[in-house]
Amino acid sequence: CHSVTRTATSTAYSGATVPAFANFTTDNDFVVQGLADPGSPSTSWIYRALTGYGNIATMPQSGGAVSAADAAALNAWIT
């Protein structure tokens, strides 16, 4: 699912390029590509996607949302 570059389809990110982040190897990769906004989970694409922000489909697509504990861990990492 995350091994190829895609174009976002949600209206919040319409036309934005979502990189193939399966190949990211460092935390900085997420920041450089704009998926994580250090200190601001509420504006970070990856946090919004994992928590079902607006009309962004909740990940993972294969079913079920991430646990509250995992969402909290991501929130802490971004913060």
PDB file of C-alpha atoms in Angstrom:
ATOM      1  CA  CYS A   1       0.000   0.000   0.000  1.00  0.00           C
ATOM      2  CA  HIS A   2       2.774   2.470   0.840  1.00  0.00           C
ATOM      3  CA  SER A   3       5.393   1.267  -1.585  1.00  0.00           C
ATOM      4  CA  VAL A   4       4.448   3.644  -4.401  1.00  0.00           C
ATOM      5  CA  THR A   5       3.921   7.387  -4.697  1.00  0.00           C
ATOM      6  CA  ARG A   6       0.233   8.309  -4.882  1.00  0.00           C
ATOM      7  CA  THR A   7      -1.857  11.408  -5.378  1.00  0.00           C
ATOM      8  CA  ALA A   8      -4.122  12.323  -2.488  1.00  0.00           C
ATOM      9  CA  THR A   9      -7.827  12.195  -3.240  1.00  0.00           C
ATOM     10  CA  SER A  10      -9.356  13.748  -0.117  1.00  0.00           C
ATOM     11  CA  THR A  11     -10.476  17.351  -0.486  1.00  0.00           C
ATOM     12  CA  ALA A  12      -8.204  18.374   2.395  1.00  0.00           C
ATOM     13  CA  TYR A  13      -5.144  17.262   0.415  1.00  0.00           C
ATOM     14  CA  SER A  14      -6.511  17.075  -3.116  1.00  0.00           C
ATOM     15  CA  GLY A  15      -3.741  16.766  -5.667  1.00  0.00           C
ATOM     16  CA  ALA A  16      -0.980  16.556  -3.061  1.00  0.00           C
ATOM     17  CA  THR A  17       1.657  13.926  -3.622  1.00  0.00           C
ATOM     18  CA  VAL A  18       1.833  11.310  -0.905  1.00  0.00           C
ATOM     19  CA  PRO A  19       5.316   9.795  -1.050  1.00  0.00           C
ATOM     20  CA  ALA A  20       6.140   6.117  -0.909  1.00  0.00           C
ATOM     21  CA  PHE A  21       7.001   6.232   2.764  1.00  0.00           C
ATOM     22  CA  ALA A  22       7.365   2.488   3.186  1.00  0.00           C
ATOM     23  CA  ASN A  23      10.986   3.088   2.253  1.00  0.00           C
ATOM     24  CA  PHE A  24      11.615   5.826   4.835  1.00  0.00           C
ATOM     25  CA  THR A  25      14.415   4.808   7.181  1.00  0.00           C
ATOM     26  CA  THR A  26      14.595   7.739   9.609  1.00  0.00           C
ATOM     27  CA  ASP A  27      12.215   9.950  11.550  1.00  0.00           C
ATOM     28  CA  ASN A  28      13.564  12.881   9.544  1.00  0.00           C
ATOM     29  CA  ASP A  29      12.267  11.307   6.317  1.00  0.00           C
ATOM     30  CA  PHE A  30       8.710  11.878   7.560  1.00  0.00           C
ATOM     31  CA  VAL A  31       9.472  15.512   8.427  1.00  0.00           C
ATOM     32  CA  VAL A  32      11.281  16.310   5.179  1.00  0.00           C
ATOM     33  CA  GLN A  33       8.420  14.846   3.121  1.00  0.00           C
ATOM     34  CA  GLY A  34       5.851  16.858   5.098  1.00  0.00           C
ATOM     35  CA  LEU A  35       4.075  13.912   6.689  1.00  0.00           C
ATOM     36  CA  ALA A  36       4.940  14.997  10.223  1.00  0.00           C
ATOM     37  CA  ASP A  37       4.929  18.603  11.419  1.00  0.00           C
ATOM     38  CA  PRO A  38       7.212  18.559  14.489  1.00  0.00           C
ATOM     39  CA  GLY A  39       5.365  19.782  17.570  1.00  0.00           C
ATOM     40  CA  SER A  40       1.977  19.792  15.882  1.00  0.00           C
ATOM     41  CA  PRO A  41       0.147  16.478  15.543  1.00  0.00           C
ATOM     42  CA  SER A  42      -3.055  18.280  14.535  1.00  0.00           C
ATOM     43  CA  THR A  43      -1.401  19.562  11.343  1.00  0.00           C
ATOM     44  CA  SER A  44       0.602  16.418  10.588  1.00  0.00           C
ATOM     45  CA  TRP A  45      -0.754  14.436   7.649  1.00  0.00           C
ATOM     46  CA  ILE A  46       0.247  11.065   9.083  1.00  0.00           C
ATOM     47  CA  TYR A  47      -1.479  11.728  12.413  1.00  0.00           C
ATOM     48  CA  ARG A  48      -4.598  13.008  10.690  1.00  0.00           C
ATOM     49  CA  ALA A  49      -4.718   9.958   8.422  1.00  0.00           C
ATOM     50  CA  LEU A  50      -4.221   7.474  11.246  1.00  0.00           C
ATOM     51  CA  THR A  51      -6.916   9.080  13.363  1.00  0.00           C
ATOM     52  CA  GLY A  52      -9.489   9.633  10.599  1.00  0.00           C
ATOM     53  CA  TYR A  53      -9.305  13.418  10.340  1.00  0.00           C
ATOM     54  CA  GLY A  54     -12.019  14.978   8.210  1.00  0.00           C
ATOM     55  CA  ASN A  55     -12.547  13.045   5.004  1.00  0.00           C
ATOM     56  CA  ILE A  56      -9.178  11.282   5.009  1.00  0.00           C
ATOM     57  CA  ALA A  57      -9.822   7.557   5.068  1.00  0.00           C
ATOM     58  CA  THR A  58      -8.718   6.027   8.336  1.00  0.00           C
ATOM     59  CA  MET A  59      -5.659   3.829   8.048  1.00  0.00           C
ATOM     60  CA  PRO A  60      -4.969   1.040   7.866  1.00  0.00           C
ATOM     61  CA  GLN A  61      -7.333   0.391   4.988  1.00  0.00           C
ATOM     62  CA  SER A  62      -7.372  -3.325   5.705  1.00  0.00           C
ATOM     63  CA  GLY A  63      -9.650  -2.711   8.652  1.00  0.00           C
ATOM     64  CA  GLY A  64      -9.855  -1.178  12.059  1.00  0.00           C
ATOM     65  CA  ALA A  65      -8.265   2.002  13.228  1.00  0.00           C
ATOM     66  CA  VAL A  66      -5.046   2.177  15.183  1.00  0.00           C
ATOM     67  CA  SER A  67      -5.446   1.706  18.909  1.00  0.00           C
ATOM     68  CA  ALA A  68      -5.750   4.690  21.226  1.00  0.00           C
ATOM     69  CA  ALA A  69      -2.352   3.750  22.669  1.00  0.00           C
ATOM     70  CA  ASP A  70      -0.731   3.749  19.215  1.00  0.00           C
ATOM     71  CA  ALA A  71      -2.364   7.091  18.353  1.00  0.00           C
ATOM     72  CA  ALA A  72      -1.076   8.515  21.650  1.00  0.00           C
ATOM     73  CA  ALA A  73       2.428   7.206  20.900  1.00  0.00           C
ATOM     74  CA  LEU A  74       2.380   8.861  17.461  1.00  0.00           C
ATOM     75  CA  ASN A  75       1.082  12.075  19.025  1.00  0.00           C
ATOM     76  CA  ALA A  76       3.963  12.010  21.524  1.00  0.00           C
ATOM     77  CA  TRP A  77       6.542  11.308  18.802  1.00  0.00           C
ATOM     78  CA  ILE A  78       5.337  14.237  16.703  1.00  0.00           C
ATOM     79  CA  THR A  79       5.117  16.530  19.730  1.00  0.00           C
TER      80      THR A  79
END
